[in-house]
PDB file of C-alpha atoms in Angstrom:
ATOM      1  CA  MET A   9      17.915 -52.955  23.077  1.00 91.00           C
ATOM      2  CA  ILE A  10      18.798 -49.498  21.786  1.00 96.00           C
ATOM      3  CA  ARG A  11      22.555 -49.102  22.198  1.00 97.00           C
ATOM      4  CA  VAL A  12      23.527 -45.499  23.013  1.00 97.00           C
ATOM      5  CA  LEU A  13      26.861 -43.672  23.077  1.00 97.00           C
ATOM      6  CA  LEU A  14      27.055 -40.529  25.235  1.00 97.00           C
ATOM      7  CA  VAL A  15      29.271 -37.712  23.935  1.00 96.00           C
ATOM      8  CA  ASP A  16      29.754 -34.592  26.077  1.00 94.00           C
ATOM      9  CA  ASP A  17      32.830 -32.882  27.484  1.00 92.00           C
ATOM     10  CA  GLN A  18      31.203 -32.598  30.923  1.00 92.00           C
ATOM     11  CA  ALA A  19      31.423 -35.825  32.905  1.00 93.00           C
ATOM     12  CA  LEU A  20      28.578 -34.840  35.239  1.00 92.00           C
ATOM     13  CA  LEU A  21      26.202 -34.375  32.326  1.00 90.00           C
ATOM     14  CA  ARG A  22      27.168 -37.764  30.909  1.00 93.00           C
ATOM     15  CA  MET A  23      26.483 -39.289  34.309  1.00 94.00           C
ATOM     16  CA  GLY A  24      23.072 -37.644  34.436  1.00 92.00           C
ATOM     17  CA  PHE A  25      22.151 -38.871  30.970  1.00 93.00           C
ATOM     18  CA  ARG A  26      23.352 -42.371  31.862  1.00 95.00           C
ATOM     19  CA  LEU A  27      21.189 -42.487  34.993  1.00 95.00           C
ATOM     20  CA  VAL A  28      18.115 -41.385  33.044  1.00 94.00           C
ATOM     21  CA  LEU A  29      18.642 -43.751  30.124  1.00 95.00           C
ATOM     22  CA  GLU A  30      19.663 -46.858  32.049  1.00 93.00           C
ATOM     23  CA  ALA A  31      16.390 -46.684  33.974  1.00 94.00           C
ATOM     24  CA  GLU A  32      14.692 -47.711  30.706  1.00 94.00           C
ATOM     25  CA  ASP A  33      14.349 -51.391  29.913  1.00 93.00           C
ATOM     26  CA  ASP A  34      14.997 -50.961  26.202  1.00 95.00           C
ATOM     27  CA  ILE A  35      18.032 -48.631  26.324  1.00 96.00           C
ATOM     28  CA  GLU A  36      21.647 -49.556  27.074  1.00 96.00           C
ATOM     29  CA  VAL A  37      24.494 -47.034  27.378  1.00 97.00           C
ATOM     30  CA  VAL A  38      27.436 -48.777  25.720  1.00 97.00           C
ATOM     31  CA  GLY A  39      30.077 -46.074  26.074  1.00 96.00           C
ATOM     32  CA  GLU A  40      31.027 -42.449  26.644  1.00 96.00           C
ATOM     33  CA  ALA A  41      33.291 -39.881  25.013  1.00 96.00           C
ATOM     34  CA  GLY A  42      34.416 -36.403  26.045  1.00 94.00           C
ATOM     35  CA  ASP A  43      35.278 -35.053  22.595  1.00 94.00           C
ATOM     36  CA  GLY A  44      34.426 -35.549  18.952  1.00 93.00           C
ATOM     37  CA  ALA A  45      37.534 -37.459  17.933  1.00 95.00           C
ATOM     38  CA  THR A  46      37.009 -40.018  20.696  1.00 95.00           C
ATOM     39  CA  ALA A  47      33.364 -40.265  19.698  1.00 96.00           C
ATOM     40  CA  VAL A  48      34.309 -41.209  16.135  1.00 96.00           C
ATOM     41  CA  ASP A  49      36.662 -43.908  17.463  1.00 96.00           C
ATOM     42  CA  GLN A  50      34.019 -45.200  19.875  1.00 96.00           C
ATOM     43  CA  VAL A  51      31.442 -45.476  17.119  1.00 97.00           C
ATOM     44  CA  ARG A  52      33.885 -47.512  15.036  1.00 95.00           C
ATOM     45  CA  ALA A  53      34.519 -49.832  17.983  1.00 96.00           C
ATOM     46  CA  LEU A  54      31.024 -50.102  19.454  1.00 96.00           C
ATOM     47  CA  ALA A  55      28.634 -49.483  16.526  1.00 95.00           C
ATOM     48  CA  PRO A  56      25.925 -47.888  18.698  1.00 97.00           C
ATOM     49  CA  ASP A  57      22.411 -47.381  17.369  1.00 96.00           C
ATOM     50  CA  VAL A  58      22.207 -43.781  18.616  1.00 96.00           C
ATOM     51  CA  VAL A  59      24.812 -41.185  19.606  1.00 96.00           C
ATOM     52  CA  LEU A  60      23.833 -38.353  21.945  1.00 95.00           C
ATOM     53  CA  MET A  61      26.190 -35.669  20.674  1.00 94.00           C
ATOM     54  CA  ASP A  62      27.149 -32.379  22.285  1.00 91.00           C
ATOM     55  CA  VAL A  63      28.021 -29.515  19.912  1.00 88.00           C
ATOM     56  CA  ARG A  64      30.739 -27.512  21.646  1.00 86.00           C
ATOM     57  CA  MET A  65      33.669 -29.699  22.666  1.00 89.00           C
ATOM     58  CA  PRO A  66      37.454 -29.322  22.603  1.00 86.00           C
ATOM     59  CA  GLY A  67      39.247 -30.435  19.458  1.00 89.00           C
ATOM     60  CA  VAL A  68      36.767 -32.019  17.065  1.00 90.00           C
ATOM     61  CA  ASN A  69      33.364 -30.474  17.736  1.00 90.00           C
ATOM     62  CA  GLY A  70      30.048 -32.259  17.579  1.00 91.00           C
ATOM     63  CA  ILE A  71      29.122 -31.044  14.105  1.00 91.00           C
ATOM     64  CA  GLU A  72      32.383 -32.241  12.555  1.00 93.00           C
ATOM     65  CA  ALA A  73      32.153 -35.535  14.457  1.00 94.00           C
ATOM     66  CA  THR A  74      28.595 -35.997  13.208  1.00 93.00           C
ATOM     67  CA  GLY A  75      29.721 -35.611   9.606  1.00 92.00           C
ATOM     68  CA  ARG A  76      32.501 -38.176  10.058  1.00 94.00           C
ATOM     69  CA  ILE A  77      30.238 -40.698  11.775  1.00 95.00           C
ATOM     70  CA  VAL A  78      27.455 -40.405   9.209  1.00 91.00           C
ATOM     71  CA  ALA A  79      29.980 -40.904   6.404  1.00 91.00           C
ATOM     72  CA  GLU A  80      31.628 -43.930   8.014  1.00 93.00           C
ATOM     73  CA  GLN A  81      28.732 -45.529   9.902  1.00 91.00           C
ATOM     74  CA  PRO A  82      25.453 -44.574   8.187  1.00 87.00           C
ATOM     75  CA  ALA A  83      23.451 -47.007  10.329  1.00 88.00           C
ATOM     76  CA  THR A  84      24.295 -45.017  13.469  1.00 94.00           C
ATOM     77  CA  ARG A  85      21.881 -42.165  14.165  1.00 92.00           C
ATOM     78  CA  ILE A  86      22.997 -38.892  15.737  1.00 93.00           C
ATOM     79  CA  LEU A  87      20.857 -36.941  18.191  1.00 92.00           C
ATOM     80  CA  ILE A  88      22.344 -33.511  18.879  1.00 89.00           C
ATOM     81  CA  LEU A  89      21.978 -32.155  22.412  1.00 85.00           C
ATOM     82  CA  THR A  90      23.091 -28.627  23.218  1.00 79.00           C
ATOM     83  CA  THR A  91      22.412 -25.666  25.482  1.00 77.00           C
ATOM     84  CA  PHE A  92      22.870 -23.279  22.563  1.00 68.00           C
ATOM     85  CA  ASP A  93      19.538 -22.411  20.939  1.00 63.00           C
ATOM     86  CA  LEU A  94      21.205 -20.846  17.901  1.00 63.00           C
ATOM     87  CA  ASP A  95      20.142 -21.277  14.283  1.00 58.00           C
ATOM     88  CA  GLU A  96      23.609 -21.869  12.894  1.00 69.00           C
ATOM     89  CA  TYR A  97      24.207 -24.777  15.269  1.00 73.00           C
ATOM     90  CA  ALA A  98      20.862 -26.395  14.503  1.00 69.00           C
ATOM     91  CA  PHE A  99      21.137 -26.082  10.757  1.00 72.00           C
ATOM     92  CA  ALA A 100      24.818 -27.057  10.614  1.00 80.00           C
ATOM     93  CA  ALA A 101      24.152 -30.170  12.696  1.00 79.00           C
ATOM     94  CA  LEU A 102      21.239 -31.213  10.502  1.00 78.00           C
ATOM     95  CA  ARG A 103      23.216 -30.580   7.318  1.00 80.00           C
ATOM     96  CA  ALA A 104      26.030 -32.711   8.731  1.00 85.00           C
ATOM     97  CA  GLY A 105      23.614 -35.639   8.929  1.00 85.00           C
ATOM     98  CA  ALA A 106      22.119 -35.538  12.418  1.00 87.00           C
ATOM     99  CA  SER A 107      18.717 -37.203  12.720  1.00 85.00           C
ATOM    100  CA  GLY A 108      17.565 -34.985  15.540  1.00 82.00           C
ATOM    101  CA  PHE A 109      18.224 -31.854  17.531  1.00 81.00           C
ATOM    102  CA  LEU A 110      17.114 -31.226  21.099  1.00 82.00           C
ATOM    103  CA  LEU A 111      18.088 -28.714  23.737  1.00 81.00           C
ATOM    104  CA  LYS A 112      19.579 -29.979  26.981  1.00 82.00           C
ATOM    105  CA  ASP A 113      16.666 -28.565  28.936  1.00 83.00           C
ATOM    106  CA  ALA A 114      14.390 -31.181  27.351  1.00 83.00           C
ATOM    107  CA  ARG A 115      12.593 -33.269  29.959  1.00 88.00           C
ATOM    108  CA  PRO A 116      13.685 -36.922  30.393  1.00 91.00           C
ATOM    109  CA  PRO A 117      10.528 -38.279  28.700  1.00 91.00           C
ATOM    110  CA  GLU A 118      11.255 -36.073  25.663  1.00 87.00           C
ATOM    111  CA  LEU A 119      14.840 -37.296  25.500  1.00 90.00           C
ATOM    112  CA  ILE A 120      13.827 -40.949  25.782  1.00 92.00           C
ATOM    113  CA  ALA A 121      11.117 -40.546  23.134  1.00 89.00           C
ATOM    114  CA  ALA A 122      13.627 -38.839  20.833  1.00 88.00           C
ATOM    115  CA  ILE A 123      16.112 -41.701  21.195  1.00 92.00           C
ATOM    116  CA  ARG A 124      13.427 -44.241  20.389  1.00 90.00           C
ATOM    117  CA  SER A 125      12.284 -42.212  17.377  1.00 84.00           C
ATOM    118  CA  VAL A 126      15.698 -41.809  15.773  1.00 86.00           C
ATOM    119  CA  SER A 127      16.545 -45.440  16.522  1.00 87.00           C
ATOM    120  CA  SER A 128      13.464 -46.542  14.589  1.00 80.00           C
ATOM    121  CA  GLY A 129      14.500 -44.448  11.590  1.00 74.00           C
ATOM    122  CA  ASP A 130      12.359 -41.402  12.265  1.00 71.00           C
ATOM    123  CA  ALA A 131      13.712 -37.932  12.922  1.00 68.00           C
ATOM    124  CA  VAL A 132      13.400 -35.394  15.719  1.00 69.00           C
ATOM    125  CA  VAL A 133      13.601 -31.624  15.518  1.00 66.00           C
ATOM    126  CA  SER A 134      12.096 -29.651  18.362  1.00 61.00           C
ATOM    127  CA  PRO A 135       9.287 -27.261  17.342  1.00 58.00           C
ATOM    128  CA  ARG A 136      11.312 -24.391  18.774  1.00 62.00           C
ATOM    129  CA  ILE A 137      14.224 -25.158  16.442  1.00 64.00           C
ATOM    130  CA  THR A 138      11.874 -25.500  13.461  1.00 62.00           C
ATOM    131  CA  ARG A 139      10.323 -22.110  14.214  1.00 61.00           C
ATOM    132  CA  ARG A 140      13.751 -20.491  14.492  1.00 65.00           C
ATOM    133  CA  MET A 141      14.813 -22.007  11.176  1.00 63.00           C
ATOM    134  CA  LEU A 142      11.648 -20.662   9.551  1.00 59.00           C
ATOM    135  CA  GLU A 143      12.243 -17.216  11.033  1.00 63.00           C
ATOM    136  CA  LEU A 144      15.810 -17.188   9.759  1.00 63.00           C
ATOM    137  CA  PHE A 145      15.392 -18.610   6.265  1.00 58.00           C
ATOM    138  CA  ALA A 146      11.827 -17.883   5.151  1.00 53.00           C
ATOM    139  CA  PRO A 147      12.297 -14.090   4.720  1.00 52.00           C
ATOM    140  CA  GLN A 148      15.197 -14.784   2.324  1.00 51.00           C
ATOM    141  CA  MET A 149      13.054 -16.919   0.029  1.00 46.00           C
ATOM    142  CA  PRO A 150      10.529 -15.956  -2.648  1.00 43.00           C
ATOM    143  CA  ALA A 151       6.925 -16.238  -1.492  1.00 41.00           C
ATOM    144  CA  SER A 152       4.233 -16.831  -4.074  1.00 37.00           C
ATOM    145  CA  GLY A 153       1.539 -17.903  -1.627  1.00 36.00           C
ATOM    146  CA  VAL A 154       1.124 -21.325  -3.241  1.00 39.00           C
ATOM    147  CA  VAL A 155       3.078 -24.551  -3.495  1.00 44.00           C
ATOM    148  CA  PRO A 156       4.623 -24.655  -6.968  1.00 44.00           C
ATOM    149  CA  GLU A 157       3.808 -27.295  -9.544  1.00 46.00           C
ATOM    150  CA  ALA A 158       6.557 -29.893  -9.861  1.00 42.00           C
ATOM    151  CA  ALA A 159       7.500 -28.556 -13.300  1.00 39.00           C
ATOM    152  CA  ASP A 160       7.880 -25.049 -11.877  1.00 50.00           C
ATOM    153  CA  ALA A 161      10.147 -26.048  -8.991  1.00 46.00           C
ATOM    154  CA  VAL A 162      13.249 -23.844  -9.120  1.00 55.00           C
ATOM    155  CA  ASP A 163      15.670 -26.459  -7.852  1.00 75.00           C
ATOM    156  CA  PRO A 164      16.100 -29.582 -10.036  1.00 83.00           C
ATOM    157  CA  ARG A 165      16.155 -31.754  -6.910  1.00 81.00           C
ATOM    158  CA  LEU A 166      12.431 -31.063  -6.536  1.00 88.00           C
ATOM    159  CA  ALA A 167      11.548 -31.724 -10.166  1.00 87.00           C
ATOM    160  CA  GLU A 168      10.492 -35.364  -9.675  1.00 90.00           C
ATOM    161  CA  LEU A 169       8.026 -34.579  -6.887  1.00 92.00           C
ATOM    162  CA  THR A 170       4.325 -34.392  -7.665  1.00 92.00           C
ATOM    163  CA  PRO A 171       2.315 -31.366  -6.483  1.00 90.00           C
ATOM    164  CA  ARG A 172       0.902 -33.461  -3.619  1.00 93.00           C
ATOM    165  CA  GLU A 173       4.396 -34.595  -2.605  1.00 93.00           C
ATOM    166  CA  LEU A 174       5.543 -30.976  -2.605  1.00 91.00           C
ATOM    167  CA  GLU A 175       2.664 -30.141  -0.256  1.00 91.00           C
ATOM    168  CA  VAL A 176       3.648 -32.998   2.054  1.00 93.00           C
ATOM    169  CA  LEU A 177       7.311 -31.956   1.979  1.00 92.00           C
ATOM    170  CA  LEU A 178       6.370 -28.386   2.844  1.00 88.00           C
ATOM    171  CA  SER A 179       4.316 -29.640   5.793  1.00 87.00           C
ATOM    172  CA  ILE A 180       7.221 -31.790   6.972  1.00 84.00           C
ATOM    173  CA  ALA A 181       9.481 -28.738   6.812  1.00 82.00           C
ATOM    174  CA  HIS A 182       7.013 -26.882   9.021  1.00 79.00           C
ATOM    175  CA  GLY A 183       7.438 -29.582  11.656  1.00 73.00           C
ATOM    176  CA  SER A 184       4.114 -31.364  11.123  1.00 79.00           C
ATOM    177  CA  SER A 185       3.673 -34.998  12.096  1.00 78.00           C
ATOM    178  CA  ASN A 186       2.062 -37.553   9.780  1.00 83.00           C
ATOM    179  CA  ALA A 187      -1.192 -37.219  11.723  1.00 84.00           C
ATOM    180  CA  GLU A 188      -1.142 -33.439  11.383  1.00 86.00           C
ATOM    181  CA  ILE A 189      -0.383 -33.651   7.665  1.00 89.00           C
ATOM    182  CA  ALA A 190      -3.227 -36.120   7.205  1.00 91.00           C
ATOM    183  CA  GLU A 191      -5.651 -33.738   8.880  1.00 92.00           C
ATOM    184  CA  LEU A 192      -4.385 -30.709   6.942  1.00 90.00           C
ATOM    185  CA  LEU A 193      -4.495 -32.377   3.512  1.00 92.00           C
ATOM    186  CA  TYR A 194      -7.556 -34.584   4.164  1.00 92.00           C
ATOM    187  CA  LEU A 195      -5.604 -37.816   3.726  1.00 91.00           C
ATOM    188  CA  SER A 196      -5.257 -40.988   5.751  1.00 92.00           C
ATOM    189  CA  GLU A 197      -2.105 -41.408   7.827  1.00 89.00           C
ATOM    190  CA  ALA A 198      -1.232 -44.478   5.751  1.00 91.00           C
ATOM    191  CA  THR A 199      -1.380 -42.377   2.577  1.00 94.00           C
ATOM    192  CA  VAL A 200       0.805 -39.695   4.161  1.00 91.00           C
ATOM    193  CA  LYS A 201       3.325 -42.339   5.197  1.00 89.00           C
ATOM    194  CA  THR A 202       3.411 -43.608   1.621  1.00 93.00           C
ATOM    195  CA  HIS A 203       3.980 -40.078   0.317  1.00 94.00           C
ATOM    196  CA  VAL A 204       6.790 -39.527   2.822  1.00 91.00           C
ATOM    197  CA  GLY A 205       8.508 -42.735   1.747  1.00 91.00           C
ATOM    198  CA  ARG A 206       8.319 -41.724  -1.905  1.00 94.00           C
ATOM    199  CA  ILE A 207       9.608 -38.238  -1.139  1.00 94.00           C
ATOM    200  CA  LEU A 208      12.643 -39.592   0.711  1.00 90.00           C
ATOM    201  CA  ALA A 209      13.368 -42.018  -2.127  1.00 91.00           C
ATOM    202  CA  LYS A 210      13.032 -39.409  -4.884  1.00 93.00           C
ATOM    203  CA  LEU A 211      15.158 -36.864  -3.035  1.00 91.00           C
ATOM    204  CA  GLY A 212      17.773 -39.452  -2.089  1.00 88.00           C
ATOM    205  CA  VAL A 213      17.689 -38.529   1.598  1.00 85.00           C
ATOM    206  CA  ARG A 214      17.652 -40.944   4.490  1.00 79.00           C
ATOM    207  CA  ASP A 215      15.118 -39.385   6.844  1.00 79.00           C
ATOM    208  CA  ARG A 216      12.707 -36.522   7.489  1.00 81.00           C
ATOM    209  CA  VAL A 217      15.390 -34.237   8.893  1.00 77.00           C
ATOM    210  CA  GLN A 218      17.415 -34.411   5.692  1.00 80.00           C
ATOM    211  CA  ALA A 219      14.222 -33.711   3.756  1.00 85.00           C
ATOM    212  CA  VAL A 220      13.669 -30.609   5.909  1.00 81.00           C
ATOM    213  CA  VAL A 221      17.212 -29.416   5.231  1.00 79.00           C
ATOM    214  CA  LEU A 222      16.694 -29.867   1.494  1.00 85.00           C
ATOM    215  CA  ALA A 223      13.373 -27.996   1.649  1.00 85.00           C
ATOM    216  CA  PHE A 224      15.182 -25.010   3.176  1.00 79.00           C
ATOM    217  CA  GLU A 225      18.159 -25.231   0.822  1.00 79.00           C
ATOM    218  CA  THR A 226      16.016 -25.378  -2.312  1.00 83.00           C
ATOM    219  CA  GLY A 227      13.821 -22.470  -1.284  1.00 78.00           C
ATOM    220  CA  LEU A 228      10.625 -24.516  -1.058  1.00 79.00           C
ATOM    221  CA  VAL A 229       9.990 -23.231   2.456  1.00 71.00           C
ATOM    222  CA  GLY A 230       8.529 -19.780   2.171  1.00 56.00           C
ATOM    223  CA  ARG A 231       6.513 -20.249  -0.984  1.00 47.00           C
ATOM    224  CA  GLY A 232       3.529 -21.907   0.636  1.00 43.00           C
ATOM    225  CA  GLN A 233       3.339 -19.688   3.674  1.00 43.00           C
ATOM    226  CA  ALA A 234       0.469 -17.322   4.355  1.00 34.00           C
TER     227      ALA A 234
END
């Protein structure tokens, strides 16, 4: 069972999420919280697998709560849900350690699939959020038209990556799945999965979302764009 904690300051929304999730055989809602501080306490007490976290709440907001939970309970994954399709919320939540970001208008099947993905250790960022992040950050970054060689990477955090791993990381940052990366780079999905694992290990990040954040922060995104 995937144990889920619901965090939102609107009780009706929590009820709606509970009804959707408890209809699934492999998901159990173990608790609820109406603010970030209570969410942190509930995670300590209940150790859920996944937290559905609202962003705007009274007192401790969802981004601050996410940072506290990730620091204290790294095994718990955070899936941010919000009505605010704004770049600063998306990027701040991901930098705080969230493993996914979805808007509240996502359909129930999308929400359920996202919970299963983050529970299994994968990451979820909606294509819309990825596009907005690209629109916001790419113009601020130098564009050479090619992926740099590892030795030429500006940020030392990228120095250990091979040229192929840089290509894979860039594709991840563009929101591509393993299957899409395999098709783009003429690799097998198994090979792509191996590359992804090595990238995460070399960068010292725990999932694909954190790799995406690092790709933006280091300026890698933008260089390989047409």
